[in-house]
XYZ file of C-alpha atoms in Angstrom:
727
model
C 23.133 12.004 39.759
C 25.149 15.157 39.237
C 24.850 17.150 36.052
C 27.470 19.314 34.458
C 26.974 23.057 34.005
C 26.786 22.557 30.264
C 23.816 20.210 30.719
C 22.001 22.638 32.977
C 22.300 25.754 30.794
C 20.011 24.666 27.912
C 17.375 23.313 30.289
C 17.424 26.421 32.484
C 17.384 28.636 29.390
C 14.314 26.845 27.985
C 12.493 26.944 31.324
C 13.316 30.645 31.761
C 11.959 31.251 28.251
C 8.679 29.569 29.194
C 8.518 31.555 32.436
C 9.104 34.787 30.569
C 6.034 34.003 28.447
C 4.028 33.783 31.699
C 2.256 30.596 30.646
C 0.517 28.178 32.952
C 1.680 24.583 33.176
C -1.042 23.273 30.870
C -0.334 26.048 28.381
C 3.358 25.186 28.451
C 2.554 21.521 27.778
C 0.284 22.518 24.893
C 3.007 24.738 23.427
C 5.552 21.913 23.624
C 3.135 19.437 22.041
C 2.343 21.824 19.193
C 6.056 22.487 18.618
C 6.850 18.751 18.521
C 3.935 18.095 16.157
C 5.099 20.852 13.812
C 8.612 19.401 13.749
C 7.256 15.889 13.101
C 5.010 17.251 10.328
C 7.968 18.882 8.598
C 10.114 15.782 9.156
C 7.478 13.527 7.558
C 7.438 15.749 4.470
C 11.153 16.385 3.937
C 12.218 12.784 4.648
C 10.312 11.766 1.509
C 12.181 14.139 -0.813
C 15.349 12.077 -1.320
C 14.234 10.975 -4.784
C 13.764 14.565 -5.931
C 17.159 15.589 -4.576
C 19.020 12.595 -6.018
C 17.302 12.363 -9.384
C 14.705 14.932 -10.399
C 11.029 15.616 -9.999
C 9.478 12.620 -11.756
C 6.706 10.044 -11.411
C 7.844 6.623 -10.151
C 6.876 3.041 -10.882
C 4.221 1.861 -13.381
C 0.679 2.514 -12.079
C 1.388 6.161 -11.164
C 1.864 6.997 -14.836
C -1.745 6.101 -15.548
C -2.854 8.219 -12.584
C -0.739 11.107 -13.878
C -2.162 10.806 -17.388
C -5.724 10.733 -16.050
C -5.047 13.764 -13.827
C -3.754 15.689 -16.847
C -6.965 14.830 -18.710
C -9.045 15.939 -15.707
C -7.500 19.404 -15.405
C -7.645 19.944 -19.191
C -11.214 18.780 -19.807
C -13.034 19.040 -16.491
C -14.726 16.504 -14.252
C -17.695 15.705 -16.513
C -15.505 14.732 -19.467
C -13.209 12.793 -17.149
C -16.150 10.857 -15.638
C -17.363 9.844 -19.119
C -13.985 9.359 -20.813
C -13.616 6.371 -23.123
C -9.896 5.688 -23.609
C -9.243 4.175 -27.026
C -5.452 4.154 -26.538
C -5.490 1.273 -24.057
C -6.596 -2.337 -24.424
C -6.798 -2.157 -28.203
C -9.172 -2.995 -29.814
C -11.447 -3.112 -26.741
C -10.711 0.250 -25.145
C -11.492 1.208 -21.567
C -14.208 3.271 -19.868
C -12.083 5.292 -17.463
C -14.750 6.733 -15.149
C -16.285 3.341 -14.409
C -13.041 1.396 -13.887
C -11.009 3.442 -11.411
C -11.060 4.977 -7.946
C -11.011 8.741 -8.670
C -10.054 10.022 -5.218
C -6.347 10.507 -5.910
C -6.838 12.303 -9.234
C -9.598 14.564 -7.925
C -7.521 15.423 -4.846
C -4.487 16.389 -6.932
C -6.655 18.406 -9.317
C -8.276 20.297 -6.422
C -4.842 21.091 -4.943
C -3.678 22.273 -8.381
C -6.753 24.492 -8.893
C -6.401 25.892 -5.360
C -2.756 26.806 -5.974
C -3.692 28.436 -9.265
C -6.450 30.398 -7.504
C -3.882 31.606 -4.956
C -1.621 32.624 -7.871
C 0.954 29.862 -7.346
C 1.592 28.802 -10.934
C 2.988 25.283 -10.727
C 2.987 22.403 -13.178
C 0.567 19.579 -12.484
C 3.512 17.168 -12.394
C 4.949 18.921 -9.323
C 1.584 18.632 -7.567
C 1.391 14.922 -8.386
C 4.979 14.325 -7.240
C 4.415 15.994 -3.858
C 0.873 14.776 -3.137
C 2.022 11.616 -1.301
C 4.534 13.428 1.005
C 1.889 16.061 1.795
C -0.665 13.445 2.837
C 1.973 11.488 4.737
C 2.619 14.626 6.792
C -1.134 14.942 7.394
C -1.189 11.298 8.509
C 1.131 12.176 11.411
C -1.512 14.577 12.755
C -4.198 11.901 12.542
C -1.830 9.438 14.253
C -1.346 11.911 17.105
C -5.067 12.354 17.737
C -5.675 8.623 17.350
C -2.918 7.775 19.833
C -4.303 10.371 22.232
C -7.772 8.809 21.935
C -6.382 5.318 22.518
C -4.004 6.083 25.392
C -2.730 9.604 26.119
C -1.078 12.582 24.442
C 2.390 11.094 24.986
C 1.448 7.998 22.998
C 0.009 10.271 20.311
C 3.265 12.193 19.945
C 5.310 8.988 19.772
C 2.904 7.500 17.203
C 3.206 10.603 15.037
C 7.003 10.445 15.199
C 7.137 6.705 14.457
C 4.796 6.798 11.468
C 6.518 9.894 10.070
C 9.655 7.936 9.200
C 8.523 4.286 9.235
C 9.822 2.542 6.061
C 6.641 0.462 5.835
C 4.743 3.658 5.047
C 7.494 5.608 3.291
C 7.778 2.874 0.646
C 4.449 4.074 -0.828
C 4.581 7.767 0.018
C 7.915 9.104 -1.258
C 7.926 12.053 -3.629
C 6.927 10.781 -7.057
C 4.930 7.813 -5.756
C 1.693 9.081 -7.229
C -0.346 6.002 -6.416
C -3.663 5.455 -4.661
C -2.008 4.398 -1.412
C -0.446 7.870 -1.121
C -3.774 9.312 0.044
C -5.517 6.064 1.036
C -3.510 5.413 4.216
C -4.395 8.906 5.420
C -8.071 8.184 4.663
C -7.867 4.739 6.320
C -6.419 6.055 9.573
C -8.764 9.054 9.574
C -11.810 6.793 9.181
C -10.680 4.525 12.011
C -9.957 7.479 14.298
C -13.320 9.122 13.626
C -15.189 5.849 14.194
C -13.418 5.105 17.495
C -14.120 8.689 18.563
C -17.789 8.169 17.673
C -17.932 4.940 19.716
C -16.309 6.632 22.724
C -18.564 9.696 22.639
C -21.773 8.452 21.006
C -21.792 11.693 19.052
C -23.798 11.802 15.837
C -21.377 14.389 14.426
C -18.376 12.066 14.837
C -20.378 9.201 13.299
C -21.241 11.283 10.247
C -17.618 12.397 9.984
C -16.477 8.759 9.986
C -18.950 8.041 7.158
C -17.463 10.852 5.066
C -13.959 9.604 5.875
C -15.027 6.161 4.667
C -16.418 7.711 1.479
C -13.056 9.354 0.781
C -11.328 6.038 1.394
C -13.680 4.262 -1.038
C -13.011 6.905 -3.670
C -9.242 6.505 -3.257
C -8.408 2.784 -3.024
C -9.883 -0.702 -3.262
C -8.418 -1.419 0.172
C -11.585 0.089 1.634
C -12.805 -3.540 1.823
C -10.502 -3.909 4.831
C -12.420 -1.147 6.634
C -15.861 -2.490 5.824
C -14.850 -5.887 7.236
C -12.749 -4.789 10.225
C -15.345 -2.388 11.634
C -18.140 -5.050 11.681
C -15.696 -7.517 13.254
C -14.944 -4.964 15.959
C -18.643 -4.319 16.578
C -19.308 -8.063 16.715
C -16.553 -8.532 19.323
C -18.064 -5.742 21.447
C -21.479 -7.388 21.214
C -20.102 -10.792 22.199
C -18.146 -9.378 25.148
C -21.196 -7.575 26.523
C -20.109 -4.055 25.585
C -23.244 -3.140 23.660
C -24.352 0.452 24.239
C -26.353 3.175 22.559
C -23.063 4.886 21.694
C -22.039 1.855 19.663
C -25.515 1.648 18.089
C -25.451 5.272 16.940
C -21.843 5.134 15.728
C -22.148 1.979 13.621
C -25.602 2.607 12.159
C -24.774 6.120 11.001
C -21.383 5.132 9.657
C -22.699 2.101 7.785
C -25.880 3.565 6.288
C -24.471 6.910 5.188
C -21.117 5.377 4.238
C -22.872 2.779 2.095
C -24.986 5.378 0.290
C -21.957 7.576 -0.361
C -19.778 4.655 -1.489
C -22.397 3.611 -4.032
C -21.874 6.957 -5.797
C -18.447 5.729 -6.939
C -19.183 4.073 -10.285
C -16.490 1.427 -9.820
C -18.223 0.311 -6.600
C -21.894 0.935 -7.340
C -24.232 -1.784 -6.096
C -21.341 -4.053 -5.088
C -21.773 -2.573 -1.624
C -25.049 -4.436 -1.208
C -24.500 -7.331 -3.613
C -20.895 -8.454 -3.148
C -19.956 -11.227 -0.747
C -17.073 -9.087 0.554
C -19.595 -6.579 1.957
C -22.071 -9.021 3.485
C -20.375 -9.080 6.895
C -21.097 -5.377 7.359
C -24.731 -5.848 6.388
C -25.123 -8.868 8.674
C -23.741 -6.972 11.675
C -26.008 -4.037 10.830
C -29.075 -6.282 11.073
C -27.640 -7.891 14.213
C -27.436 -4.452 15.806
C -31.144 -3.957 15.127
C -31.841 -7.321 16.790
C -29.875 -6.232 19.870
C -31.759 -2.966 20.025
C -35.097 -4.782 19.679
C -34.159 -7.275 22.411
C -33.126 -4.443 24.689
C -36.541 -2.835 24.174
C -38.364 -6.146 24.765
C -36.388 -6.701 27.969
C -37.508 -3.310 29.194
C -41.160 -4.084 28.340
C -41.334 -7.612 29.817
C -39.502 -6.848 33.038
C -39.395 -10.610 33.706
C -36.076 -12.487 33.317
C -37.672 -15.896 32.628
C -39.977 -14.616 29.907
C -37.134 -12.601 28.391
C -34.782 -15.624 28.225
C -37.512 -17.646 26.488
C -38.117 -14.825 24.022
C -34.347 -14.423 23.564
C -33.892 -18.072 22.555
C -36.785 -17.932 20.100
C -35.759 -14.538 18.700
C -32.080 -15.368 18.185
C -32.891 -18.740 16.606
C -35.382 -17.105 14.228
C -32.982 -14.284 13.315
C -30.104 -16.687 12.579
C -32.377 -18.954 10.525
C -33.784 -16.066 8.479
C -30.321 -14.621 7.917
C -28.929 -17.967 6.754
C -31.872 -18.529 4.401
C -31.549 -15.015 2.952
C -27.799 -15.472 2.434
C -28.286 -18.877 0.813
C -31.063 -17.680 -1.510
C -29.099 -14.552 -2.447
C -25.960 -16.545 -3.263
C -27.842 -19.266 -5.172
C -29.800 -16.749 -7.230
C -26.658 -14.791 -8.103
C -27.858 -11.605 -6.391
C -24.947 -11.857 -3.951
C -21.749 -12.247 -5.936
C -18.989 -14.522 -4.557
C -15.687 -13.309 -3.175
C -13.083 -12.128 -5.674
C -9.832 -13.946 -6.339
C -7.816 -11.341 -4.430
C -10.036 -11.828 -1.371
C -9.606 -15.601 -1.537
C -5.825 -15.201 -1.891
C -5.754 -13.304 1.420
C -7.413 -16.198 3.218
C -5.461 -18.865 1.330
C -1.996 -17.739 0.129
C -1.778 -20.633 -2.362
C -5.101 -19.844 -4.044
C -3.784 -17.313 -6.567
C -0.877 -19.497 -7.679
C -3.192 -22.437 -8.343
C -6.163 -20.613 -9.866
C -5.290 -17.027 -10.895
C -1.652 -16.829 -12.026
C -1.977 -13.185 -13.089
C -2.434 -12.220 -9.418
C 0.425 -14.444 -8.296
C 2.704 -12.977 -11.014
C 2.764 -9.571 -9.284
C 5.793 -9.342 -6.989
C 3.954 -7.327 -4.332
C 1.351 -10.097 -4.014
C 3.940 -12.610 -2.777
C 4.060 -13.770 0.873
C 6.224 -11.603 3.091
C 9.660 -12.770 4.227
C 10.808 -12.173 7.809
C 13.586 -9.979 6.468
C 10.978 -7.655 4.942
C 9.302 -7.236 8.323
C 12.626 -6.371 9.935
C 13.544 -4.078 7.065
C 10.279 -2.120 7.260
C 9.618 -2.149 11.020
C 13.005 -2.498 12.760
C 12.458 -2.260 16.553
C 8.704 -1.846 16.096
C 8.593 -5.581 15.475
C 9.554 -6.075 19.146
C 7.612 -3.128 20.556
C 4.390 -4.391 18.934
C 3.878 -7.356 21.366
C 4.733 -5.087 24.301
C 2.096 -2.619 23.144
C -0.463 -5.418 22.905
C 0.328 -6.307 26.528
C -0.368 -2.746 27.686
C -3.591 -2.659 25.644
C -4.856 -5.842 27.284
C -3.814 -4.494 30.678
C -6.018 -1.421 30.211
C -8.815 -2.838 28.093
C -11.410 -0.430 26.705
C -13.546 -0.065 23.593
C -10.751 1.901 21.922
C -7.919 -0.483 22.796
C -10.017 -3.460 21.667
C -10.248 -1.805 18.246
C -6.510 -1.209 17.907
C -5.762 -4.773 19.046
C -8.097 -6.168 16.374
C -6.652 -3.811 13.766
C -3.106 -4.797 14.693
C -3.646 -8.558 14.737
C -5.702 -8.774 11.523
C -3.464 -6.425 9.559
C -0.318 -8.242 10.665
C -1.812 -11.520 9.457
C -2.637 -10.024 6.060
C 0.815 -8.413 5.908
C 2.293 -11.891 6.295
C 0.150 -13.205 3.446
C 0.905 -10.397 0.985
C 3.962 -8.136 1.100
C 1.991 -5.179 -0.230
C -0.221 -5.164 2.875
C 2.685 -4.240 5.140
C 1.484 -0.770 4.230
C -1.945 -1.371 5.825
C -0.404 -2.837 8.991
C 2.075 0.009 9.474
C -0.315 2.507 11.171
C -1.468 -0.171 13.647
C 2.112 -1.243 14.378
C 3.166 2.383 14.966
C 0.197 3.117 17.247
C 0.582 -0.041 19.350
C 4.362 0.435 19.550
C 3.802 4.054 20.593
C 1.643 2.845 23.487
C 4.478 0.547 24.583
C 7.096 3.324 24.328
C 4.919 5.916 26.088
C 3.867 3.622 28.952
C 7.386 2.267 29.476
C 9.100 5.675 29.479
C 6.430 7.088 31.782
C 6.941 4.251 34.288
C 10.730 4.564 34.127
C 10.597 8.332 34.598
C 8.448 7.856 37.704
C 11.094 5.516 39.129
C 13.871 7.999 38.366
C 11.973 10.872 40.027
C 10.902 8.955 43.160
C 12.408 10.229 46.420
C 13.351 8.096 49.454
C 11.401 8.493 52.697
C 12.913 9.051 56.206
C 14.902 6.112 57.552
C 12.986 5.524 60.809
C 9.308 5.131 61.567
C 8.138 6.396 64.975
C 5.229 4.679 66.740
C 2.345 6.445 68.473
C 4.102 6.050 71.846
C 7.172 7.886 70.590
C 9.451 4.827 70.277
C 11.095 3.631 67.096
C 9.579 0.505 65.501
C 12.609 -1.724 64.909
C 10.878 -4.009 62.401
C 9.474 -1.118 60.374
C 12.797 0.732 60.392
C 14.691 -2.332 59.164
C 12.140 -2.748 56.327
C 12.422 0.935 55.496
C 16.195 0.613 55.480
C 16.073 -2.191 52.930
C 13.683 -0.149 50.773
C 15.981 2.862 50.969
C 18.877 0.670 49.920
C 16.878 -0.514 46.905
C 15.888 3.011 45.803
C 19.287 3.907 44.277
C 19.371 0.548 42.498
C 15.891 1.103 41.074
C 16.712 4.663 40.021
C 19.991 3.687 38.411
C 18.365 0.719 36.699
C 15.532 2.899 35.434
C 17.999 5.499 34.182
C 19.968 2.800 32.353
C 16.780 1.439 30.781
C 15.775 4.958 29.721
C 19.157 5.419 28.073
C 18.740 2.064 26.318
C 15.256 3.009 25.105
C 16.456 6.306 23.648
C 19.426 4.551 22.067
C 17.127 2.016 20.344
C 14.851 4.805 19.149
C 17.852 6.667 17.752
C 18.919 3.518 15.892
C 15.371 3.273 14.527
C 15.645 6.830 13.205
C 19.014 6.087 11.584
C 17.706 2.877 10.022
C 14.601 4.613 8.655
C 16.671 7.402 7.124
C 19.042 4.947 5.460
C 16.232 2.757 4.111
C 14.368 5.781 2.792
C 17.394 7.216 1.009
C 18.843 3.982 -0.379
C 15.957 1.564 -0.943
C 12.737 3.526 -1.370
C 13.810 6.698 -3.162
C 14.886 5.180 -6.475
C 12.376 5.568 -9.312
C 12.031 2.325 -11.246
C 11.915 4.238 -14.525
C 15.469 5.541 -13.973
C 17.940 2.904 -12.795
C 21.130 3.567 -10.872
C 24.180 1.404 -10.209
C 27.762 1.671 -9.020
C 30.573 1.521 -11.545
C 33.855 -0.381 -11.203
C 35.432 2.621 -9.457
C 32.480 3.317 -7.178
C 31.040 6.055 -9.344
C 27.288 6.384 -9.834
C 25.957 5.185 -13.202
C 22.473 6.171 -14.402
C 20.455 4.069 -16.870
C 17.728 6.193 -18.444
C 16.731 3.662 -21.088
C 13.004 3.623 -20.376
C 12.485 7.303 -21.072
C 14.842 7.080 -24.035
C 12.697 4.329 -25.565
C 9.379 6.053 -24.889
C 10.671 9.307 -26.372
C 11.791 7.412 -29.472
C 8.320 5.874 -29.769
C 6.718 9.290 -29.540
C 9.018 10.857 -32.129
C 9.500 8.058 -34.656
C 6.267 6.085 -34.900
C 2.893 7.035 -36.391
C 0.398 8.511 -33.889
C -1.971 5.577 -34.430
C 0.716 2.888 -34.005
C -0.184 -0.071 -31.767
C 2.495 -1.364 -29.423
C 2.482 -4.856 -27.939
C 4.419 -5.477 -24.725
C 3.881 -7.339 -21.506
C 1.243 -5.633 -19.354
C 3.781 -4.186 -16.878
C 4.779 -1.405 -19.288
C 1.359 -0.511 -20.724
C 0.695 2.540 -18.556
C 4.143 4.003 -19.214
C 3.935 3.497 -22.988
C 0.550 5.235 -23.120
C 1.512 8.089 -20.782
C 5.071 8.792 -21.985
C 5.140 7.336 -25.483
C 1.572 8.478 -26.279
C 0.891 5.300 -28.238
C -1.900 2.739 -28.176
C -1.188 -0.462 -26.259
C -2.730 -3.931 -26.412
C -2.686 -4.562 -22.645
C -1.742 -2.527 -19.604
C -1.542 -2.659 -15.812
C -5.303 -2.610 -15.260
C -5.361 -6.416 -15.880
C -9.161 -6.468 -16.148
C -9.253 -8.841 -19.134
C -7.320 -12.028 -18.433
C -8.000 -13.462 -21.910
C -6.460 -10.465 -23.652
C -3.340 -10.693 -21.481
C -3.193 -14.440 -22.098
C -3.269 -13.748 -25.859
C -0.177 -11.547 -25.532
C 1.461 -14.213 -23.365
C 0.678 -16.824 -25.998
C 2.255 -14.665 -28.708
C 5.434 -14.187 -26.662
C 5.651 -17.934 -25.914
C 4.991 -19.120 -29.502
C 7.275 -19.615 -32.461
C 7.684 -16.524 -34.629
C 5.337 -17.730 -37.392
C 2.529 -18.459 -34.928
C 3.151 -15.217 -33.024
C 3.023 -13.249 -36.295
C -0.521 -14.444 -36.960
C -1.587 -13.380 -33.470
C 0.047 -9.978 -33.845
C -1.614 -9.407 -37.229
C -5.004 -10.255 -35.707
C -4.400 -7.572 -33.073
C -3.105 -4.984 -35.627
C 0.237 -4.794 -33.809
C 2.773 -2.415 -35.384
C 5.599 -2.576 -32.839
C 6.717 -5.001 -30.130
C 8.575 -3.766 -27.053
C 10.590 -6.016 -24.736
C 12.731 -5.277 -21.680
C 16.095 -7.041 -21.502
C 18.699 -6.931 -18.730
C 21.383 -9.261 -20.057
C 23.840 -6.427 -20.772
C 23.470 -4.447 -17.554
C 22.553 -7.254 -15.156
C 19.029 -5.857 -14.677
C 17.087 -8.803 -13.252
C 13.515 -7.473 -13.573
C 13.417 -8.049 -17.319
C 11.081 -10.020 -19.556
C 13.217 -13.161 -19.608
C 12.805 -13.506 -15.849
C 9.074 -12.763 -16.183
C 8.647 -15.135 -19.097
C 7.423 -18.143 -17.106
C 4.482 -16.051 -15.890
C 3.637 -15.257 -19.508
C 3.646 -19.003 -20.169
C 1.469 -19.764 -17.140
C -1.054 -17.006 -17.860
C -1.174 -17.880 -21.558
C -1.489 -21.577 -20.776
C -4.334 -20.894 -18.378
C -6.489 -19.785 -21.314
C -4.864 -21.544 -24.260
C -4.004 -25.189 -23.456
C -1.619 -25.317 -26.429
C 0.882 -23.449 -24.233
C 2.366 -25.906 -21.720
C 4.900 -24.871 -19.106
C 6.910 -28.158 -19.181
C 7.788 -27.446 -22.848
C 9.961 -24.540 -21.669
C 11.667 -26.376 -18.807
C 14.405 -28.979 -18.626
C 13.928 -31.387 -15.724
C 11.900 -28.689 -13.993
C 14.636 -26.050 -14.428
C 14.248 -22.781 -16.296
C 17.326 -22.273 -18.482
C 18.468 -19.983 -21.303
C 21.883 -21.561 -22.009
C 22.735 -24.434 -24.347
C 20.845 -26.847 -22.123
C 17.567 -24.939 -22.481
C 14.456 -26.520 -23.968
C 14.181 -26.265 -27.794
C 10.899 -24.345 -27.588
C 12.470 -21.891 -25.185
C 15.411 -21.264 -27.524
C 13.105 -20.519 -30.457
C 10.106 -18.721 -28.970
C 9.430 -15.093 -29.845
C 10.435 -13.642 -26.470
C 13.826 -15.377 -26.538
C 14.523 -14.226 -30.098
C 13.543 -10.609 -29.447
C 15.611 -10.325 -26.279
C 18.740 -12.089 -27.567
C 18.728 -10.869 -31.192
C 22.342 -9.794 -32.029
C 23.289 -10.436 -28.395
C 25.548 -13.330 -29.392
C 27.886 -10.821 -31.080
C 28.269 -8.718 -27.935
C 30.919 -9.069 -25.219
C 29.346 -7.927 -21.968
C 32.047 -8.734 -19.434
C 35.804 -9.055 -19.483
C 36.928 -12.676 -19.547
C 33.530 -13.972 -20.598
C 32.532 -15.280 -24.048
C 30.289 -13.272 -26.394
C 26.638 -13.640 -25.553
C 27.212 -13.835 -21.792
C 23.998 -12.909 -19.976
C 24.976 -10.907 -16.884
C 21.486 -11.047 -15.350
C 21.408 -14.854 -15.324
C 25.162 -15.495 -15.268
C 25.225 -17.870 -18.264
C 26.200 -17.922 -21.929
C 23.067 -18.013 -24.071
C 22.235 -21.152 -26.003
C 21.060 -19.657 -29.307
C 23.414 -17.018 -30.739
C 22.464 -17.312 -34.398
C 19.023 -15.702 -34.225
C 17.294 -14.619 -37.428
C 13.969 -12.784 -37.623
C 11.554 -13.379 -40.496
C 8.479 -11.302 -39.641
C 9.954 -8.570 -37.424
C 12.851 -6.169 -37.774
C 14.786 -4.285 -35.146
C 13.618 -0.682 -34.998
C 15.403 0.689 -31.922
C 17.556 -0.505 -29.033
C 18.410 1.832 -26.176
C 21.995 2.713 -25.302
C 22.218 0.067 -22.556
C 20.088 -2.539 -24.347
C 17.442 -2.442 -21.596
C 14.537 -1.653 -23.932
C 14.319 -3.134 -27.426
C 11.654 -2.199 -29.976
C 10.843 -4.222 -33.094
C 8.654 -3.339 -36.046
C 6.206 -5.925 -37.357
C 6.704 -6.368 -41.096
C 3.673 -6.138 -43.395
C 2.515 -9.454 -44.908
C 4.279 -10.637 -48.049
C 2.715 -9.937 -51.418
C 0.514 -12.930 -52.236
C 0.654 -12.465 -55.990
């Protein structure tokens, strides 16, 4: 293939630059790898800044506002006060012990970064540190992905893995600027722990084993998803034992990681003795004891030096060990020492469990099963490269590739069960896809570079072998076809990868860089319209209500009200007390008189609801209302879901159920809405979110009064009237 002069100049210029540096071939390769890694590192960071550029530097979503508030408390009062903080502004009148009910890794990490910057005389606000923590750790994750890919396959796979994970939407969705949530640092900790453990298994080094234990400790401190690690690693060890891959390297790596990791994890108050008492951790303990059995049997085999005696001892020993383990597990479970699996763990094994037994878990949108479109949206071509990568892993099976295969298959299953866990599967998908890309491109490049041999083959007697020459001629004829085919496939591979980059950039900028607290839409003329109603409402609460006012809302908005409105809430996003949340759900689903009694018992001063009927905002309280009914009905049988449905349909128009038309939530959302014209050509009271005219336009409130409604009617706040004079 001929190349133009324009194509040759950059290549010759780059090669002449490397020659002028007088570097050896290996040094040149190292320089190129370092340069690519630096570019990928910067790319991973800047690709997550769309939200800052389009909006402003702000915290996104709901949970991050609690993390931000706690981080502010930490830097103001120090770690000791933070660890022993009792928060009286949440879960009124119960309150919340902060240090014993959270994973502190994210907050401590942000505080350390803030104090380090202050020490270096970079005076920044803590909000900017919190906003940029997730992009910073996402960039660090690319470095871990490189070393992990190199450990699994080769340096080429490591570079591809770093590039893929840098812009993969499945990871970016939880690591954009402003996404100050636990997952922002947890995925870095997860991948680091896995890399260090695989390195320990490959080398048998005690140092790598200890490092993996400390990586696990950081993961435990950052996110409850550490349970995935403490179950995947024992599964991996068990598979190695079953397949006859037991070695002293594996023994050292797992024992050190488990024992030290367990002791460190127990220092986190939220975990404590769960690590040795919870059913979710028993697999790790069982495999730990199994490893000791294997080591003991290996020693006995060495002592006996007789296969027959050893097989007899093996049967007796294994039978005894299994029997003792089963008895210990049964006694521990029956006595209550070993606690059963949690509802979230059951819901991973059975996707219908939460809907039938724990509606509060099923009510969270990110706990829903994943649609195929979500996989395509978050993975793009990786969805097709993943099976190819598995093929290459099985083709070159080793201890390391067995781990990544197990990680990939288990995480993809869990990602299908719960949409949130796409995040956990993303590193495995990127690593396995990188192996496929690296191996394929390497094979194709070898075909492109291959050179044809001479046409004739001469025998020892000096005569030409006709049969050999004809075979060689056919091979020579096939060489150009192979080279051209390989070149075409290479072009196709780079084209697909370029489309992946374009898709990731578009998804990041359009879908994952919009803070839920500030809404954006397109006007009739294509102009951008911003709805800043949430912050408007919280600022009003802060400025116009007494400091000790208690605000009742659905639990979704609790963290934001406390952090931005600085007011006490009845329930929030921690969802630790199902009965308390059910009480709020019962109040929202009851008639106003009944709800008033509940609100008075909780000392409620204000009620906040979110309504999207004017703007067409679909994530409002009317669309969440059935979950309030289900959660409330799960505790209080007086609340029955069929009372709010008509022939199984959920309606808000004239055909809605009478109890629906007169419950507190309906009245608070649609109060005065019947007087409003929302869309040209539609009657007053037309709900744009549900596309219907409401059924009850003449709403009157007896025990509450409207205190504030935001400019776009998204947030509505009502004041609870004091009780009437009984004289």
